[in-house]
Structures are given as structure tokens and as C-alpha cells.
Amino acid sequence: MPLPQEPTSAPGPAGNGRRVSRKSVLRAAAALGAAPLLVAGPVALAREQPLTGGAGLAPTPDCHDGDGQTVEQMEGPYFKPNSPLRDSLVTAGTPGIRLTVTGYVFDRGCRPVPNVLLDFWQADDNGAYDNSGYSFRGHQFSTAQGAFSLTTIVPGLYPGRTRHLHVKLQAPGRRVVTTQLYFPGEPRNSTDTLFDSRLVMNVRQAGPGREGTFDFVLDVPQDPTTPPTTPPTTPPTTPPTGTWAAGRAYRAGDGVTYAGTAYRCLQAHTAVTGWEPPNVPALWQRL
């Protein structure tokens, strides 16, 4: 049976904008082991943009330094909901070249965005996707500093594609952004019709493995003087009402039931199939 193909899709813009102090972010990055990593020339990172006034920002201003804005790409045929909550997709016996990807998620003003849901999936060392289980699939949440870290392997070559990682991102209360990450210097970069140089990671050799960095920029306007969401009340102001439903916008403190169990919303978001309350403890607290 022929393998499903990932069709060509013209990339569209995600958000972008202004900057945090380069030194302060790089100092934090060094503490996380996420200093800039360079192969085949530097790839601009959002953290390197100077701060300018946040007022009057365009919907998708440029947060990168000459690298263009973060772009979206199609999810391909192998996305599966309900991925496990984890930041490592490997065990000691997993075959393949070890790869660690670190970075930050910024708003369009280049301020770090916490609690962003990042759902990663990829091919294994042989270029195959696990469609019956959840190998090389997992989701995590950005830290209070907007940082993320993924431990995996360099994906094998999938027919017709260059090497790539898939990811979906959703900031609290915002829409889902789907994109792909690429490797520098890959021979198939020049023949893959989906390849976009704006999505190339910084990658370097690190012993027998590799380390990469990439900063995401989402269309998330934030006023640094006020929190982006309303903290939940304890106990809830109202008892859980209604059944959880995909596509519905929830506010912090909202209550729902799912499979007969009550949950309270911890941060505002729009519900997505695959991120039901039992699967995303950062979004829902079981009561």
C-alpha cells in the first residue's frame, strides 16, 4: 500500500513583534542548556530582537532579526490527538541519533509566553510514524519563562520529505498554530516542496548527539502590567455545569464534566479535540 503523501501547502503567517533583553534571555537559556547553536551560519532567533514600544503593533509584526516571522504549515496525515504529557520521546534503548530541541515561545511583542501547549510528533529512525500507539508523540507546556525542551532523536527520512518535526502550539485562550521544524544542510531541503527556510532550527553536534534551538512567535498580545488570564477561584464560584465540548472557549474557573467527572478550568483556552480534561492537567483540575 502506498504511503500517504503530505501535500504542498502555501505557508501563512503566525504572529511576531518586539523584544526582551538579549543578555537576560541568553543568561536564562544558558541555565537551561539552551544557548544559541549554530550550523551553516546563524539562524536568527526571536530573543535577539531589541525591545521597542509595544503600542500600535501590527497584527503580525516581525519579531525576528531578518529571519522573517514564524509561519504555519499543514499538519500532514499522521497527527494523532491524546498524546502523552512528556518532554522526552526516547528511552535508553531507543535507536537513533539523540536530539535535544530547546527554545522559547514569545508573544508578538517578543515577551515570553508561559503555559503554551506544545504537541510534538515525528517519524522514527526509519522514517515511519507510529499510527497504532504513541511512539515519538508527546505534549508539554512552556515554563513561566516561556521555555520548552524536547528530548528525541533525529527523525528518519520520510518518502518525498526532508527531515522535519511537527508541532502544534496553543497559548492560553488563543487558537491552535500548526507548523514544522527543519534541519540545516539537509540535501532534501532543496527538493521538498514544503520546506521553508524560516523554520530551520539552529543545530550543532554535541558528542554523539545533536542539539537544536528554535523560538516560536505567536500572535498573542500581552499587556505586561496585567495577567493574560484571570486566576481561578478556590473553591469555584459556581459548581461544575455543562459537558466539556471541543471548540468552546473556557475561562479560568469554569466548571465542566467529562466522562462523569467534574473539572475546573485553570487557564482560559479554546478546547481542542485530543486535549480533553483528563489529558491536559495544566488546563483542567479534577475536582
mmCIF file of C-alpha atoms in Angstrom:
data_model
loop_
_atom_site.group_PDB
_atom_site.id
_atom_site.type_symbol
_atom_site.label_atom_id
_atom_site.label_comp_id
_atom_site.label_asym_id
_atom_site.label_seq_id
_atom_site.Cartn_x
_atom_site.Cartn_y
_atom_site.Cartn_z
ATOM 1 C CA MET A 1 0.000 0.000 0.000
ATOM 2 C CA PRO A 2 1.479 3.370 -0.941
ATOM 3 C CA LEU A 3 2.305 5.704 1.920
ATOM 4 C CA PRO A 4 0.105 8.783 2.333
ATOM 5 C CA GLN A 5 1.758 11.892 0.961
ATOM 6 C CA GLU A 6 1.977 15.221 2.734
ATOM 7 C CA PRO A 7 0.528 17.689 0.227
ATOM 8 C CA THR A 8 2.015 21.033 -0.582
ATOM 9 C CA SER A 9 0.515 23.980 1.227
ATOM 10 C CA ALA A 10 1.474 27.611 0.972
ATOM 11 C CA PRO A 11 2.757 28.873 4.342
ATOM 12 C CA GLY A 12 0.838 31.574 6.124
ATOM 13 C CA PRO A 13 1.960 33.964 8.846
ATOM 14 C CA ALA A 14 1.727 33.356 12.555
ATOM 15 C CA GLY A 15 2.404 36.336 14.843
ATOM 16 C CA ASN A 16 5.527 38.420 15.680
ATOM 17 C CA GLY A 17 6.821 41.673 17.302
ATOM 18 C CA ARG A 18 9.233 43.258 19.960
ATOM 19 C CA ARG A 19 11.949 42.019 22.311
ATOM 20 C CA VAL A 20 13.198 41.071 25.757
ATOM 21 C CA SER A 21 16.759 41.844 26.828
ATOM 22 C CA ARG A 22 19.061 39.616 24.788
ATOM 23 C CA LYS A 23 21.516 39.186 27.669
ATOM 24 C CA SER A 24 18.834 38.326 30.214
ATOM 25 C CA VAL A 25 17.234 35.716 27.957
ATOM 26 C CA LEU A 26 20.566 34.198 26.931
ATOM 27 C CA ARG A 27 21.514 34.002 30.602
ATOM 28 C CA ALA A 28 18.306 32.092 31.247
ATOM 29 C CA ALA A 29 18.963 29.984 28.173
ATOM 30 C CA ALA A 30 22.427 29.077 29.408
ATOM 31 C CA ALA A 31 20.909 27.932 32.705
ATOM 32 C CA LEU A 32 18.610 25.656 30.713
ATOM 33 C CA GLY A 33 21.417 24.440 28.473
ATOM 34 C CA ALA A 34 19.753 26.267 25.581
ATOM 35 C CA ALA A 35 22.425 28.705 24.386
ATOM 36 C CA PRO A 36 22.309 29.576 20.680
ATOM 37 C CA LEU A 37 23.554 26.751 18.487
ATOM 38 C CA LEU A 38 24.879 27.415 15.035
ATOM 39 C CA VAL A 39 25.373 25.258 11.945
ATOM 40 C CA ALA A 40 25.804 26.528 8.385
ATOM 41 C CA GLY A 41 25.545 30.136 9.541
ATOM 42 C CA PRO A 42 23.374 31.693 12.264
ATOM 43 C CA VAL A 43 19.597 31.412 12.169
ATOM 44 C CA ALA A 44 18.026 34.495 13.726
ATOM 45 C CA LEU A 45 16.173 33.923 16.984
ATOM 46 C CA ALA A 46 13.258 35.967 18.256
ATOM 47 C CA ARG A 47 15.106 36.536 21.532
ATOM 48 C CA GLU A 48 17.660 38.676 19.638
ATOM 49 C CA GLN A 49 15.217 41.458 18.659
ATOM 50 C CA PRO A 50 15.599 44.753 20.564
ATOM 51 C CA LEU A 51 12.660 45.923 22.645
ATOM 52 C CA THR A 52 10.636 48.742 21.130
ATOM 53 C CA GLY A 53 7.382 50.270 22.243
ATOM 54 C CA GLY A 54 4.538 47.752 22.314
ATOM 55 C CA ALA A 55 1.792 50.204 21.438
ATOM 56 C CA GLY A 56 0.322 50.114 17.963
ATOM 57 C CA LEU A 57 1.858 46.784 16.967
ATOM 58 C CA ALA A 58 0.631 45.339 13.705
ATOM 59 C CA PRO A 59 -1.262 42.033 13.987
ATOM 60 C CA THR A 60 1.800 40.111 12.826
ATOM 61 C CA PRO A 61 4.856 42.376 13.205
ATOM 62 C CA ASP A 62 8.347 40.993 12.643
ATOM 63 C CA CYS A 63 9.851 39.588 15.836
ATOM 64 C CA HIS A 64 12.875 38.009 14.164
ATOM 65 C CA ASP A 65 16.046 39.739 13.042
ATOM 66 C CA GLY A 66 15.988 39.377 9.267
ATOM 67 C CA ASP A 67 14.615 35.835 9.533
ATOM 68 C CA GLY A 68 11.004 36.738 8.877
ATOM 69 C CA GLN A 69 8.002 35.831 11.005
ATOM 70 C CA THR A 70 7.079 32.417 12.330
ATOM 71 C CA VAL A 71 4.992 30.664 9.691
ATOM 72 C CA GLU A 72 2.342 27.965 9.817
ATOM 73 C CA GLN A 73 2.308 24.704 7.875
ATOM 74 C CA MET A 74 -0.138 21.858 7.367
ATOM 75 C CA GLU A 75 -0.197 19.035 9.924
ATOM 76 C CA GLY A 76 0.226 16.175 7.431
ATOM 77 C CA PRO A 77 -1.536 12.797 7.529
ATOM 78 C CA TYR A 78 -0.087 11.441 10.785
ATOM 79 C CA PHE A 79 -1.268 13.718 13.586
ATOM 80 C CA LYS A 80 -2.998 11.891 16.462
ATOM 81 C CA PRO A 81 -4.787 13.510 19.410
ATOM 82 C CA ASN A 82 -4.366 12.350 23.022
ATOM 83 C CA SER A 83 -0.553 12.333 23.008
ATOM 84 C CA PRO A 84 1.098 11.652 26.400
ATOM 85 C CA LEU A 85 2.212 14.511 28.634
ATOM 86 C CA ARG A 86 6.016 14.252 28.423
ATOM 87 C CA ASP A 87 9.077 16.176 27.248
ATOM 88 C CA SER A 88 11.140 13.106 26.319
ATOM 89 C CA LEU A 89 10.150 10.802 23.462
ATOM 90 C CA VAL A 90 13.001 8.314 23.966
ATOM 91 C CA THR A 91 14.244 5.656 26.366
ATOM 92 C CA ALA A 92 17.761 4.303 26.871
ATOM 93 C CA GLY A 93 17.205 1.663 24.184
ATOM 94 C CA THR A 94 15.588 3.880 21.533
ATOM 95 C CA PRO A 95 17.566 3.650 18.267
ATOM 96 C CA GLY A 96 18.638 6.815 16.501
ATOM 97 C CA ILE A 97 20.799 9.900 16.949
ATOM 98 C CA ARG A 98 19.804 11.725 20.114
ATOM 99 C CA LEU A 99 18.414 15.227 19.591
ATOM 100 C CA THR A 100 17.528 17.865 22.149
ATOM 101 C CA VAL A 101 15.489 20.855 20.974
ATOM 102 C CA THR A 102 15.140 23.854 23.268
ATOM 103 C CA GLY A 103 13.811 27.365 22.863
ATOM 104 C CA TYR A 104 11.185 29.858 23.882
ATOM 105 C CA VAL A 105 7.653 30.847 22.954
ATOM 106 C CA PHE A 106 7.217 34.613 22.553
ATOM 107 C CA ASP A 107 4.191 36.818 22.058
ATOM 108 C CA ARG A 108 4.099 39.295 19.195
ATOM 109 C CA GLY A 109 5.872 41.805 21.454
ATOM 110 C CA CYS A 110 8.766 39.340 21.964
ATOM 111 C CA ARG A 111 7.776 38.694 25.572
ATOM 112 C CA PRO A 112 7.900 35.068 26.803
ATOM 113 C CA VAL A 113 4.516 33.308 26.932
ATOM 114 C CA PRO A 114 4.011 30.764 29.747
ATOM 115 C CA ASN A 115 1.732 27.717 29.730
ATOM 116 C CA VAL A 116 1.701 27.293 25.967
ATOM 117 C CA LEU A 117 0.676 23.786 24.938
ATOM 118 C CA LEU A 118 3.261 22.278 22.537
ATOM 119 C CA ASP A 119 2.302 18.947 20.947
ATOM 120 C CA PHE A 120 5.188 17.282 19.049
ATOM 121 C CA TRP A 121 5.156 14.287 16.704
ATOM 122 C CA GLN A 122 7.674 12.874 14.219
ATOM 123 C CA ALA A 123 8.950 9.849 12.291
ATOM 124 C CA ASP A 124 11.206 7.263 13.916
ATOM 125 C CA ASP A 125 14.782 6.419 12.892
ATOM 126 C CA ASN A 126 13.455 4.537 9.838
ATOM 127 C CA GLY A 127 11.182 7.374 8.702
ATOM 128 C CA ALA A 128 7.979 5.662 9.880
ATOM 129 C CA TYR A 129 5.201 7.150 12.031
ATOM 130 C CA ASP A 130 3.570 5.153 14.828
ATOM 131 C CA ASN A 131 -0.120 5.114 13.908
ATOM 132 C CA SER A 132 -1.188 2.436 16.403
ATOM 133 C CA GLY A 133 0.497 3.837 19.516
ATOM 134 C CA TYR A 134 2.210 6.999 20.676
ATOM 135 C CA SER A 135 5.891 6.475 19.957
ATOM 136 C CA PHE A 136 7.555 9.801 19.128
ATOM 137 C CA ARG A 137 4.461 11.709 20.182
ATOM 138 C CA GLY A 138 4.060 13.892 23.246
ATOM 139 C CA HIS A 139 2.886 17.241 24.552
ATOM 140 C CA GLN A 140 4.249 19.634 27.148
ATOM 141 C CA PHE A 141 3.740 23.202 28.389
ATOM 142 C CA SER A 142 6.098 26.160 28.251
ATOM 143 C CA THR A 143 7.535 27.265 31.592
ATOM 144 C CA ALA A 144 6.880 30.539 33.402
ATOM 145 C CA GLN A 145 9.790 31.927 31.344
ATOM 146 C CA GLY A 146 8.255 30.694 28.076
ATOM 147 C CA ALA A 147 10.889 27.958 27.684
ATOM 148 C CA PHE A 148 10.431 24.424 26.353
ATOM 149 C CA SER A 149 12.732 21.426 25.967
ATOM 150 C CA LEU A 150 12.217 18.281 23.900
ATOM 151 C CA THR A 151 14.383 15.147 24.032
ATOM 152 C CA THR A 152 14.013 12.910 20.990
ATOM 153 C CA ILE A 153 16.020 11.588 18.019
ATOM 154 C CA VAL A 154 16.851 12.954 14.596
ATOM 155 C CA PRO A 155 13.877 11.701 12.517
ATOM 156 C CA GLY A 156 14.499 9.334 9.634
ATOM 157 C CA LEU A 157 13.727 10.289 6.069
ATOM 158 C CA TYR A 158 10.088 10.016 5.095
ATOM 159 C CA PRO A 159 9.403 9.378 1.361
ATOM 160 C CA GLY A 160 9.224 12.665 -0.510
ATOM 161 C CA ARG A 161 10.149 14.787 2.516
ATOM 162 C CA THR A 162 13.228 16.216 4.123
ATOM 163 C CA ARG A 163 13.843 15.652 7.846
ATOM 164 C CA HIS A 164 11.333 17.525 9.984
ATOM 165 C CA LEU A 165 9.478 17.694 13.281
ATOM 166 C CA HIS A 166 5.771 18.506 13.590
ATOM 167 C CA VAL A 167 4.337 20.694 16.340
ATOM 168 C CA LYS A 168 1.027 22.252 17.336
ATOM 169 C CA LEU A 169 1.024 25.192 19.746
ATOM 170 C CA GLN A 170 -1.807 26.809 21.676
ATOM 171 C CA ALA A 171 -1.346 29.731 24.044
ATOM 172 C CA PRO A 172 -3.984 30.116 26.767
ATOM 173 C CA GLY A 173 -7.184 31.390 25.219
ATOM 174 C CA ARG A 174 -5.741 31.530 21.687
ATOM 175 C CA ARG A 175 -6.133 29.478 18.510
ATOM 176 C CA VAL A 176 -4.022 26.424 17.611
ATOM 177 C CA VAL A 177 -0.948 27.076 15.453
ATOM 178 C CA THR A 178 0.444 24.151 13.444
ATOM 179 C CA THR A 179 3.916 24.168 11.916
ATOM 180 C CA GLN A 180 7.044 22.090 11.203
ATOM 181 C CA LEU A 181 10.722 22.449 12.122
ATOM 182 C CA TYR A 182 13.587 21.685 9.743
ATOM 183 C CA PHE A 183 17.303 20.873 9.888
ATOM 184 C CA PRO A 184 20.037 22.932 8.223
ATOM 185 C CA GLY A 185 22.188 21.432 5.469
ATOM 186 C CA GLU A 186 19.859 18.567 4.574
ATOM 187 C CA PRO A 187 20.172 17.516 0.888
ATOM 188 C CA ARG A 188 16.401 17.155 0.549
ATOM 189 C CA ASN A 189 15.729 20.715 1.714
ATOM 190 C CA SER A 190 16.101 21.837 -1.899
ATOM 191 C CA THR A 191 13.562 19.321 -3.258
ATOM 192 C CA ASP A 192 10.921 19.228 -0.501
ATOM 193 C CA THR A 193 8.086 21.495 -1.653
ATOM 194 C CA LEU A 194 7.002 22.122 1.948
ATOM 195 C CA PHE A 195 10.450 23.124 3.202
ATOM 196 C CA ASP A 196 10.608 26.708 4.484
ATOM 197 C CA SER A 197 13.960 28.215 5.485
ATOM 198 C CA ARG A 198 12.193 30.382 8.081
ATOM 199 C CA LEU A 199 11.515 27.207 10.071
ATOM 200 C CA VAL A 200 15.102 25.926 10.131
ATOM 201 C CA MET A 201 16.463 25.228 13.612
ATOM 202 C CA ASN A 202 19.918 26.148 14.840
ATOM 203 C CA VAL A 203 21.635 22.749 15.190
ATOM 204 C CA ARG A 204 25.068 21.682 16.390
ATOM 205 C CA GLN A 205 26.863 18.429 17.101
ATOM 206 C CA ALA A 206 27.002 17.605 20.811
ATOM 207 C CA GLY A 207 29.116 14.495 21.338
ATOM 208 C CA PRO A 208 27.321 11.607 19.628
ATOM 209 C CA GLY A 209 24.062 13.561 19.546
ATOM 210 C CA ARG A 210 22.792 16.919 18.340
ATOM 211 C CA GLU A 211 21.352 19.996 19.999
ATOM 212 C CA GLY A 212 18.966 22.430 18.358
ATOM 213 C CA THR A 213 17.190 25.663 19.215
ATOM 214 C CA PHE A 214 14.145 27.416 17.859
ATOM 215 C CA ASP A 215 11.966 30.268 19.144
ATOM 216 C CA PHE A 216 8.257 30.320 18.333
ATOM 217 C CA VAL A 217 6.414 33.634 17.991
ATOM 218 C CA LEU A 218 2.638 33.540 18.427
ATOM 219 C CA ASP A 219 0.034 36.196 17.717
ATOM 220 C CA VAL A 220 -0.583 36.781 21.414
ATOM 221 C CA PRO A 221 -0.848 40.419 22.518
ATOM 222 C CA GLN A 222 0.019 40.767 26.194
ATOM 223 C CA ASP A 223 -0.031 43.749 28.497
ATOM 224 C CA PRO A 224 2.867 43.170 30.897
ATOM 225 C CA THR A 225 1.046 45.152 33.610
ATOM 226 C CA THR A 226 -1.898 42.740 33.758
ATOM 227 C CA PRO A 227 -2.077 38.927 33.746
ATOM 228 C CA PRO A 228 -3.288 37.378 30.473
ATOM 229 C CA THR A 229 -5.886 35.267 32.259
ATOM 230 C CA THR A 230 -7.998 35.524 35.396
ATOM 231 C CA PRO A 231 -6.785 33.238 38.187
ATOM 232 C CA PRO A 232 -9.272 30.553 39.205
ATOM 233 C CA THR A 233 -11.130 30.978 42.468
ATOM 234 C CA THR A 234 -10.847 28.404 45.263
ATOM 235 C CA PRO A 235 -13.377 26.974 45.739
ATOM 236 C CA PRO A 236 -15.089 27.583 42.393
ATOM 237 C CA THR A 237 -17.670 30.363 42.424
ATOM 238 C CA THR A 238 -20.194 28.008 40.811
ATOM 239 C CA PRO A 239 -20.433 24.222 40.736
ATOM 240 C CA PRO A 240 -19.353 22.467 37.532
ATOM 241 C CA THR A 241 -22.022 22.797 34.878
ATOM 242 C CA GLY A 242 -22.213 21.531 31.334
ATOM 243 C CA THR A 243 -20.298 18.871 29.464
ATOM 244 C CA TRP A 244 -16.854 19.581 28.008
ATOM 245 C CA ALA A 245 -17.039 20.282 24.267
ATOM 246 C CA ALA A 246 -14.341 20.852 21.651
ATOM 247 C CA GLY A 247 -14.381 24.313 20.072
ATOM 248 C CA ARG A 248 -15.845 26.002 23.140
ATOM 249 C CA ALA A 249 -13.992 28.904 24.787
ATOM 250 C CA TYR A 250 -13.455 28.349 28.527
ATOM 251 C CA ARG A 251 -12.415 30.867 31.166
ATOM 252 C CA ALA A 252 -10.359 30.233 34.276
ATOM 253 C CA GLY A 253 -12.717 28.994 36.979
ATOM 254 C CA ASP A 254 -15.267 27.488 34.576
ATOM 255 C CA GLY A 255 -16.556 24.064 35.523
ATOM 256 C CA VAL A 256 -17.382 21.119 33.278
ATOM 257 C CA THR A 257 -18.000 17.424 33.454
ATOM 258 C CA TYR A 258 -16.235 14.880 31.276
ATOM 259 C CA ALA A 259 -16.978 11.129 31.378
ATOM 260 C CA GLY A 260 -18.963 11.743 34.571
ATOM 261 C CA THR A 261 -16.080 13.522 36.373
ATOM 262 C CA ALA A 262 -16.063 17.198 37.377
ATOM 263 C CA TYR A 263 -13.209 19.512 36.353
ATOM 264 C CA ARG A 264 -12.341 23.168 36.892
ATOM 265 C CA CYS A 265 -10.605 25.265 34.219
ATOM 266 C CA LEU A 266 -7.194 26.559 35.351
ATOM 267 C CA GLN A 267 -6.487 28.925 32.464
ATOM 268 C CA ALA A 268 -8.528 30.389 29.630
ATOM 269 C CA HIS A 269 -8.331 28.466 26.356
ATOM 270 C CA THR A 270 -10.347 27.194 23.424
ATOM 271 C CA ALA A 271 -10.968 23.459 23.722
ATOM 272 C CA VAL A 272 -9.434 21.209 21.048
ATOM 273 C CA THR A 273 -10.216 17.574 20.288
ATOM 274 C CA GLY A 274 -7.463 15.472 21.859
ATOM 275 C CA TRP A 275 -6.951 17.827 24.787
ATOM 276 C CA GLU A 276 -9.866 16.609 26.890
ATOM 277 C CA PRO A 277 -9.664 17.446 30.635
ATOM 278 C CA PRO A 278 -8.001 14.153 31.721
ATOM 279 C CA ASN A 279 -5.243 14.664 29.116
ATOM 280 C CA VAL A 280 -4.211 18.234 29.958
ATOM 281 C CA PRO A 281 -3.747 18.730 33.719
ATOM 282 C CA ALA A 282 -2.246 22.171 33.074
ATOM 283 C CA LEU A 283 -5.617 23.301 31.732
ATOM 284 C CA TRP A 284 -8.053 21.315 33.901
ATOM 285 C CA GLN A 285 -8.076 20.368 37.575
ATOM 286 C CA ARG A 286 -10.042 17.298 38.606
ATOM 287 C CA LEU A 287 -12.417 18.043 41.487
#
